[in-house]
XYZ file of C-alpha atoms in Angstrom:
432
model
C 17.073 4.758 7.621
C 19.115 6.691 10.080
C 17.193 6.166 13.710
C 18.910 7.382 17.296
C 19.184 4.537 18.589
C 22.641 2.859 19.225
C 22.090 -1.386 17.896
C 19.850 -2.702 16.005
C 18.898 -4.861 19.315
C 18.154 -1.800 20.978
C 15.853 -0.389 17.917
C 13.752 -3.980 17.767
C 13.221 -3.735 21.758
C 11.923 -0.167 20.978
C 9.540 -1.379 18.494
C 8.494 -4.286 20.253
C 7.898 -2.034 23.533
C 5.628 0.422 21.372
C 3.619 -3.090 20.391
C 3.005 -4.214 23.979
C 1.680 -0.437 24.826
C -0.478 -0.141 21.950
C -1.448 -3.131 20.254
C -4.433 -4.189 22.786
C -6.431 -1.422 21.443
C -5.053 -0.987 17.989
C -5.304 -4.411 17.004
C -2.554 -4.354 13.581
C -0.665 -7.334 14.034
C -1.220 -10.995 13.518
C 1.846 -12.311 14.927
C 5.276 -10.619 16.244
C 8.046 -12.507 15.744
C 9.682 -11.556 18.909
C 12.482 -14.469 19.252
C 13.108 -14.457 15.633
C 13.680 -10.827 15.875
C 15.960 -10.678 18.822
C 18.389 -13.017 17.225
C 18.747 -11.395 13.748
C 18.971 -8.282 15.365
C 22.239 -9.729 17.540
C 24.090 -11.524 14.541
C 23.633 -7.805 12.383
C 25.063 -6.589 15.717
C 28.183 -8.452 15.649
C 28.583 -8.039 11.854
C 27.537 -11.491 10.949
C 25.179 -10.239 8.267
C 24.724 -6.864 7.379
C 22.993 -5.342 3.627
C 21.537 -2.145 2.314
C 18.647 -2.758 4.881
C 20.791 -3.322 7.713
C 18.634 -3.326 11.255
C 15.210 -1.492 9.108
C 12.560 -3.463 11.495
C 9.223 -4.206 8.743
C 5.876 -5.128 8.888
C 4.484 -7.705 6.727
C 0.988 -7.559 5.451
C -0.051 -11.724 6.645
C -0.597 -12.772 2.864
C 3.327 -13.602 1.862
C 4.525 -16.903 2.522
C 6.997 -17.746 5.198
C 9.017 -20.900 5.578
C 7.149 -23.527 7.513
C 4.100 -20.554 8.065
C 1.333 -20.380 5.436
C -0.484 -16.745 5.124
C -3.589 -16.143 7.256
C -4.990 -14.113 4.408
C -6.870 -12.177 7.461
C -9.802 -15.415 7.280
C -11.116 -17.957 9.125
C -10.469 -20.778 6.665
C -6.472 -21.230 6.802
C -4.852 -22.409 3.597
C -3.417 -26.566 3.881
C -0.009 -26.015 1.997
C 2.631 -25.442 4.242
C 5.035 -23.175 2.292
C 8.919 -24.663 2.190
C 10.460 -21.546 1.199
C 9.958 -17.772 1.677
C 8.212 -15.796 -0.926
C 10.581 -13.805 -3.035
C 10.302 -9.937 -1.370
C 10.687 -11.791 2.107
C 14.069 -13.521 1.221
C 14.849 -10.392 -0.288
C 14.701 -8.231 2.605
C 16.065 -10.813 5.180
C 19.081 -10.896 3.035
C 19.439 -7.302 2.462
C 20.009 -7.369 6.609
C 16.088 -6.309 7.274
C 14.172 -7.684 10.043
C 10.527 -8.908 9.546
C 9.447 -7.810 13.042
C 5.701 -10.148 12.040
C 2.747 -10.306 10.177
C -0.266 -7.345 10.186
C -3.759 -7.638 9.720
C -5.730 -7.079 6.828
C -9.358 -7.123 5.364
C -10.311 -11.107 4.525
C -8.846 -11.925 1.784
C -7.747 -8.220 0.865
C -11.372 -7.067 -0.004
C -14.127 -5.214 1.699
C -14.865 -7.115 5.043
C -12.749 -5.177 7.816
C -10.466 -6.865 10.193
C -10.178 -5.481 14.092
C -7.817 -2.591 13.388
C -8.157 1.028 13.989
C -6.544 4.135 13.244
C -4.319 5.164 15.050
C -5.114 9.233 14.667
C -9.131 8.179 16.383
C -10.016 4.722 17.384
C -13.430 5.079 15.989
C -12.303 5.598 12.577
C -11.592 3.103 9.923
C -7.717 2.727 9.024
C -8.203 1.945 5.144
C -7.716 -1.825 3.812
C -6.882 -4.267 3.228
C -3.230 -3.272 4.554
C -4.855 -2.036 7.630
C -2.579 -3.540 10.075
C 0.559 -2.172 7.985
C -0.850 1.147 7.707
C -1.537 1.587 11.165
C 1.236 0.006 12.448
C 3.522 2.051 10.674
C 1.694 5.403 11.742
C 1.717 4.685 15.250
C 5.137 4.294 15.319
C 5.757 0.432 15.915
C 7.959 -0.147 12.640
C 9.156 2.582 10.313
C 8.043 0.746 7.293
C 5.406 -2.410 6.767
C 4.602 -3.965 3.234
C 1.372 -3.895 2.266
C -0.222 -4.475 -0.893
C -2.578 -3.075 -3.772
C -5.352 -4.820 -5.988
C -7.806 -1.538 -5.887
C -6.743 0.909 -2.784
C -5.118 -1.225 -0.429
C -2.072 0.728 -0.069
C -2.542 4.228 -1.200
C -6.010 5.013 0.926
C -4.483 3.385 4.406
C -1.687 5.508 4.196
C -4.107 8.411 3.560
C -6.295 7.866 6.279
C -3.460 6.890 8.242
C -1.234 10.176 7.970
C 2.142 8.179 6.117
C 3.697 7.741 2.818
C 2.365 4.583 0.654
C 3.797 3.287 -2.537
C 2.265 1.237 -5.441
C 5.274 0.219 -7.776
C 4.587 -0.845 -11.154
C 2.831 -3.807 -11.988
C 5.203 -6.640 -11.853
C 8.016 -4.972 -10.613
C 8.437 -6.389 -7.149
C 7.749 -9.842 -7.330
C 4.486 -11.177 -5.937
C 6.122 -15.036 -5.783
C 4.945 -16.744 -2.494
C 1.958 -14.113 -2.477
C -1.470 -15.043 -1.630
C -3.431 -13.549 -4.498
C -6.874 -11.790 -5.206
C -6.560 -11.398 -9.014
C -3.276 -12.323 -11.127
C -3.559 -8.793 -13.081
C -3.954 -6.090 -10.448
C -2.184 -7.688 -7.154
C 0.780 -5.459 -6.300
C 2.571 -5.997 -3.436
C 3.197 -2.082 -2.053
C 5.220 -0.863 0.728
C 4.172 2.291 3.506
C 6.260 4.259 5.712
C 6.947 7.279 7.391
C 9.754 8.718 4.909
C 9.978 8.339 1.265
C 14.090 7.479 2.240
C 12.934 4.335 3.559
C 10.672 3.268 1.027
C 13.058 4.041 -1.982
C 15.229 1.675 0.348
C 13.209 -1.611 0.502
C 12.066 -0.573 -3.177
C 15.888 -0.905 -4.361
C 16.538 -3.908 -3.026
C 12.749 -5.509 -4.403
C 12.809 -4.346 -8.086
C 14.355 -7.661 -9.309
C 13.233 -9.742 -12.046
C 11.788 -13.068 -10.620
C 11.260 -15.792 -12.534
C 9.040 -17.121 -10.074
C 6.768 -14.631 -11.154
C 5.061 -14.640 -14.560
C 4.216 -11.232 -13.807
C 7.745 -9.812 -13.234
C 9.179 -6.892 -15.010
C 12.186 -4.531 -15.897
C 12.572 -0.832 -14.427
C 13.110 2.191 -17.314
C 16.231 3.859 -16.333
C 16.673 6.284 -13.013
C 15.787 9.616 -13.629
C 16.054 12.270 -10.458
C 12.950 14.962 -10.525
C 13.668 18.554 -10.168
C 11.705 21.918 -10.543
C 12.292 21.505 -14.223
C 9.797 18.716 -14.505
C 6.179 19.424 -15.643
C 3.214 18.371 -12.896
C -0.200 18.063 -14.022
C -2.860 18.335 -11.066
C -6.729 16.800 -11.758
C -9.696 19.366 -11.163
C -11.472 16.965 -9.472
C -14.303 18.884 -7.981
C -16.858 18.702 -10.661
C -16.937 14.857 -11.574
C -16.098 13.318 -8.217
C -17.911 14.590 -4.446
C -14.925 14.600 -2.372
C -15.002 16.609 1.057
C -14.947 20.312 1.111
C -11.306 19.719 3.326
C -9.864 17.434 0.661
C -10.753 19.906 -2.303
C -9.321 22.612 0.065
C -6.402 20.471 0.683
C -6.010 19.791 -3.275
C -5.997 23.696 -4.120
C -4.375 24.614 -1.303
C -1.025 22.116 -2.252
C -1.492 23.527 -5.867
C -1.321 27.314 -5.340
C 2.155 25.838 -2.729
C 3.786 24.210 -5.721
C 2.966 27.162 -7.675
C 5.149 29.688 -4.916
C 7.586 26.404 -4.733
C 8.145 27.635 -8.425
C 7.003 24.316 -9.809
C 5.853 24.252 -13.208
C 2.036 23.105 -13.174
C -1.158 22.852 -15.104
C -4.419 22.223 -14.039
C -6.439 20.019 -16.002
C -10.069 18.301 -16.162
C -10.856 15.481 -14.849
C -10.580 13.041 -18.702
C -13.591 10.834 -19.224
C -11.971 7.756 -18.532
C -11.584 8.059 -15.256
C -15.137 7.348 -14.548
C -15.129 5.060 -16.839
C -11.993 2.482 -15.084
C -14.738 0.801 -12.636
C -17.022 -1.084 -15.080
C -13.602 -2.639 -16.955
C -12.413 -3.152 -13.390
C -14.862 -5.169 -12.387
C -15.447 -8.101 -14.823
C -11.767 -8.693 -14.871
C -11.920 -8.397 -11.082
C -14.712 -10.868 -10.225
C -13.777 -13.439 -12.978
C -10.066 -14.022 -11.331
C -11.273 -13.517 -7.937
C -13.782 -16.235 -8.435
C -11.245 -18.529 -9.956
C -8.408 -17.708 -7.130
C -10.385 -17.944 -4.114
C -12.939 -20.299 -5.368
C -9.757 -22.471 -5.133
C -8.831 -21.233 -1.747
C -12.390 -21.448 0.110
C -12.418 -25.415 -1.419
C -10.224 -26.842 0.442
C -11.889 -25.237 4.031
C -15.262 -24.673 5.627
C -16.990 -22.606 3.126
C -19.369 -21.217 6.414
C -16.254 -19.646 7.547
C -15.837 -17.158 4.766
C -17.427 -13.756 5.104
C -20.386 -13.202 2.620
C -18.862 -10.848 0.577
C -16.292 -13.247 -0.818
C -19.069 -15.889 -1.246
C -20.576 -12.989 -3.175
C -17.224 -12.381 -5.255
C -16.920 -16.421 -6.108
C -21.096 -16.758 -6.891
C -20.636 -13.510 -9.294
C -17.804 -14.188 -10.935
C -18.896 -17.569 -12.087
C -21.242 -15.283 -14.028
C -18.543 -13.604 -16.211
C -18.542 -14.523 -19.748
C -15.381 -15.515 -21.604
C -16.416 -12.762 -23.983
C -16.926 -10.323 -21.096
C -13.544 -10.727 -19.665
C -11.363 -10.928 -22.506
C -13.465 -7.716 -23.582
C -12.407 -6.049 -20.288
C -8.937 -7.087 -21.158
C -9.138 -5.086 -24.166
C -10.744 -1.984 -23.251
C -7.750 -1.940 -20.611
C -5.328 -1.777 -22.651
C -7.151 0.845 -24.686
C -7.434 2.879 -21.128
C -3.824 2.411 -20.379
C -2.735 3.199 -23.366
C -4.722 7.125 -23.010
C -3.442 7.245 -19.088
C 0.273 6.812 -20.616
C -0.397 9.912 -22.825
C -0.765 11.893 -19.921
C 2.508 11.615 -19.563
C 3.443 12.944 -23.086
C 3.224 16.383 -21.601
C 3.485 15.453 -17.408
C 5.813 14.076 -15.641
C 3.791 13.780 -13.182
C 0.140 14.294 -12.457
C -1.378 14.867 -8.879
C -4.541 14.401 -7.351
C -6.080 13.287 -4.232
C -5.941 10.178 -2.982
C -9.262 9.282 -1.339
C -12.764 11.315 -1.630
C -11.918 12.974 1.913
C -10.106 11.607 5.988
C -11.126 8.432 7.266
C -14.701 8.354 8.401
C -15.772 7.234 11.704
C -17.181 3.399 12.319
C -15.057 0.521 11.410
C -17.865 -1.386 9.360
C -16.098 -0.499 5.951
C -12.404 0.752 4.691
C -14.102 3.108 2.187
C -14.824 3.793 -1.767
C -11.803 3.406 -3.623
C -12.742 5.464 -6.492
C -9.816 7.926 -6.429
C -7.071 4.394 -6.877
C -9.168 2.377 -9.564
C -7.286 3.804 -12.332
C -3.366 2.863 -11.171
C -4.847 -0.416 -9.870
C -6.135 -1.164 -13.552
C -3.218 0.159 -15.880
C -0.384 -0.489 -13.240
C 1.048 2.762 -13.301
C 3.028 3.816 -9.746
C 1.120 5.648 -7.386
C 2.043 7.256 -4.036
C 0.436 8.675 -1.321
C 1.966 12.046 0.496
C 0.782 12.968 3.799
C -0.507 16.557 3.358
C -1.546 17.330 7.300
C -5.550 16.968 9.489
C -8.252 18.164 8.973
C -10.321 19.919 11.134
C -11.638 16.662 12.380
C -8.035 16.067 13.362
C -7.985 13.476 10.812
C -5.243 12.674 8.330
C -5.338 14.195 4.258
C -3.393 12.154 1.677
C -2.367 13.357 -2.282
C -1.725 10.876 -4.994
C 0.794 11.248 -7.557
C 1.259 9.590 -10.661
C 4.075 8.559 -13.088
C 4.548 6.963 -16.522
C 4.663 2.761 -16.138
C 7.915 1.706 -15.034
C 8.787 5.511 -14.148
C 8.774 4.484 -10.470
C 12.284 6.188 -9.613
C 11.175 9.715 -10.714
C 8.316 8.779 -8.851
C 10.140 7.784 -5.700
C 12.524 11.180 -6.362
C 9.333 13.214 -6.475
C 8.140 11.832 -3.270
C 11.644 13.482 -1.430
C 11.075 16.873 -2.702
C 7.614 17.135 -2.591
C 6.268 19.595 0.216
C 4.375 17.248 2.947
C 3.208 16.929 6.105
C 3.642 14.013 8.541
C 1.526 14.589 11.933
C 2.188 12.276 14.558
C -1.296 10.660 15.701
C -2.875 11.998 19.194
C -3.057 8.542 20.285
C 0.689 7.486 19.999
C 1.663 10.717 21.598
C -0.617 10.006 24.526
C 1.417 6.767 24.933
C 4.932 7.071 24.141
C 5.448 10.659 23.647
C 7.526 9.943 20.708
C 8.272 8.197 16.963
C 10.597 6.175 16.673
């Protein structure tokens, strides 16, 4: 978390200047708690408070509850609850001496129908979603880390197309309490940044068990990666039609690791990885239609984009029998992903089909995130440089469920390659 600057005043007037110069055209927050900010900043200043996350300025993907401030949800129809108390991660962080600079954008409701932002690396390209705002923000330098969150993609392909680092924990090991949800068994609340320092950071202070949360779970114990450790890599180029610059990218990070004098084995694409979307989905649209059905109830259903009306009318179609099938034939799947790791520790592959396309009509196929969405394994995305498009590369690594320290370990020895975005240079010059 180390930064140059000399308060943490100093740092949020940095990050609040970078807003003002950019944000008209990239379009990734909601709200900026400006006021808010300048005071916590002065009382860490004078030593009132202080905590592992002393000054760390943060993003917050506008679905987590604030006192007094109910989640956007990035939709028209506004939920009526206002929330009394902050959800879980946000108390956690404000009392761990972070400062929640405001909220970022997303997709509606964290699905497919974009919000305003762009990327930050070419304006006419998508950013990812649904933490588009987060992902964007953190890339162009506004805050060093945002939270985000994952129910298919939502973290680890914005930080792809975006050029950062993005982190899926565990299922249920940060608390999703105070969360606006999309499903109750594949929300995770996720966290992106430009360093893998700072996101083992906020990650230490939010893997607590939370009562609040039915979901919430224990960590195994730490474990530090090294050389020693065993990487399996996915030859994804026969099953899956990713771009000729992301399969280069892929072999090209292999035959590195390899020189790096990293033990690893290259292994087939397995059968069920294919396989993940059509147990996804039932589970998916069944909870989706329940939570938002909810949701959209209580507002003008006219305001809400057709392809959550779509989600709500198809998931009234699930079956009892279909879904609790689903929930079946994912446990079977995460019990064959966890034997992976019987001989990995951890397995690599990429982490979207190719760079973020141009137009800003859709945040992409998710394909490549499906299966640590499902079984709840961590995921992360490492920045692995442009292509020749000038647009960002991302690889996805794996680790056993609840393995999310090696994971985070991995992420600081890892070879990557963080590229400043063309636009942010053009305006500042610099990263904070």
């Amino acid at each position: 978390m180390g930064n140059q600057f000399k308060s943490v005043r100093e740092n949020v007037e940095a990050c609040l200047a970078a807003i003002a110069s950019m944000d008209h055209q990239l379009h990734a927050w909601e709200t900026v708690f400006e006021d808010s900010a300048r005071v916590k900043a002065d009382l860490l200043d004078r030593g009132t408070k202080s905590g592992p996350l002393k000054g760390l300025i943060i993003g917050l993907k506008d679905i987590f509850e604030i006192a007094g401030r109910p989640p956007g949800n990035g939709a028209n129809v506004k939920p009526v609850k206002i929330p009394e108390a902050d959800a879980t991660l946000v108390r956690l962080i404000e009392n761990a001496g972070g400062i929640i600079l405001g909220t970022t954008k997303l997709t509606e409701f964290c699905w497919f129908r974009p919000g305003p932002t762009r990327n930050p690396h070419n304006l006419k390209h998508t950013p990812g979603g649904s933490s588009s705002g987060s992902a964007a923000a953190v890339a162009a330098g506004m805050v060093p880390v945002a939270i985000g969150s994952q129910t298919k993609g939502s973290t680890i392909r914005p930080a792809s197309f975006c050029g950062i680092y993005g982190f899926k924990p565990s299922f249920g090991v940060i608390s999703s309490a105070g969360m606006t949800h999309l499903t109750r068994s594949f929300d995770h609340p996720g966290i992106l940044a430009r360093s893998p320092e700072d996101i083992t950071s906020v990650f230490e202070v939010l893997a607590q068990y939370d009562r609040k949360d039915p979901s919430s779970s224990y960590l195994a114990p730490p474990q530090e990666f090294s050389s020693d450790l065993t990487i399996g890599v996915f030859d994804c180029d026969k099953q899956v039609s990713l771009s000729p610059e992301m399969s280069q990218a892929m072999k090209e990070y292999t035959r590195r690791l390899k020189e790096e004098g990293y033990r690893v084995k290259e292994i087939p694409l397995p059968d069920w990885f294919l396989s993940a979307e059509k147990i996804y989905q039932p589970i998916f649209l069944a909870e989706a239609s329940d939570l938002l059905g909810f949701i959209v109830e209580q507002g003008d259903r006219e305001k809400v984009g057709e392809e959550i009306r779509g989600v709500i009318e198809d998931g009234k179609k699930i079956t009892i029998d279909s879904y609790f099938e689903a929930l079946n034939r994912r446990n079977e799947l995460s019990a064959q992903v966890d034997l992976l790791f019987d001989e990995f520790d951890i397995v690599m592959l990429p982490s979207t089909l190719g760079s973020a396309p141009a137009g800003l009509q859709s945040t992409c196929d998710p394909l490549m995130t499906v299966i640590s969405s499902i079984t709840g394994i961590p995921a992360a995305s490492i920045p692995v440089g442009l292509d020749q498009a000038g647009m960002p590369l991302g690889i996805q690594v794996w680790a056993r469920k609840y393995y999310d320290r090696l994971l985070l370990s991995s992420l600081k020895r890892l070879p990557a390659k963080l590229v400043p975005p063309a636009f942010f240079c053009r305006n500042t010059g610099k990263i904070n």
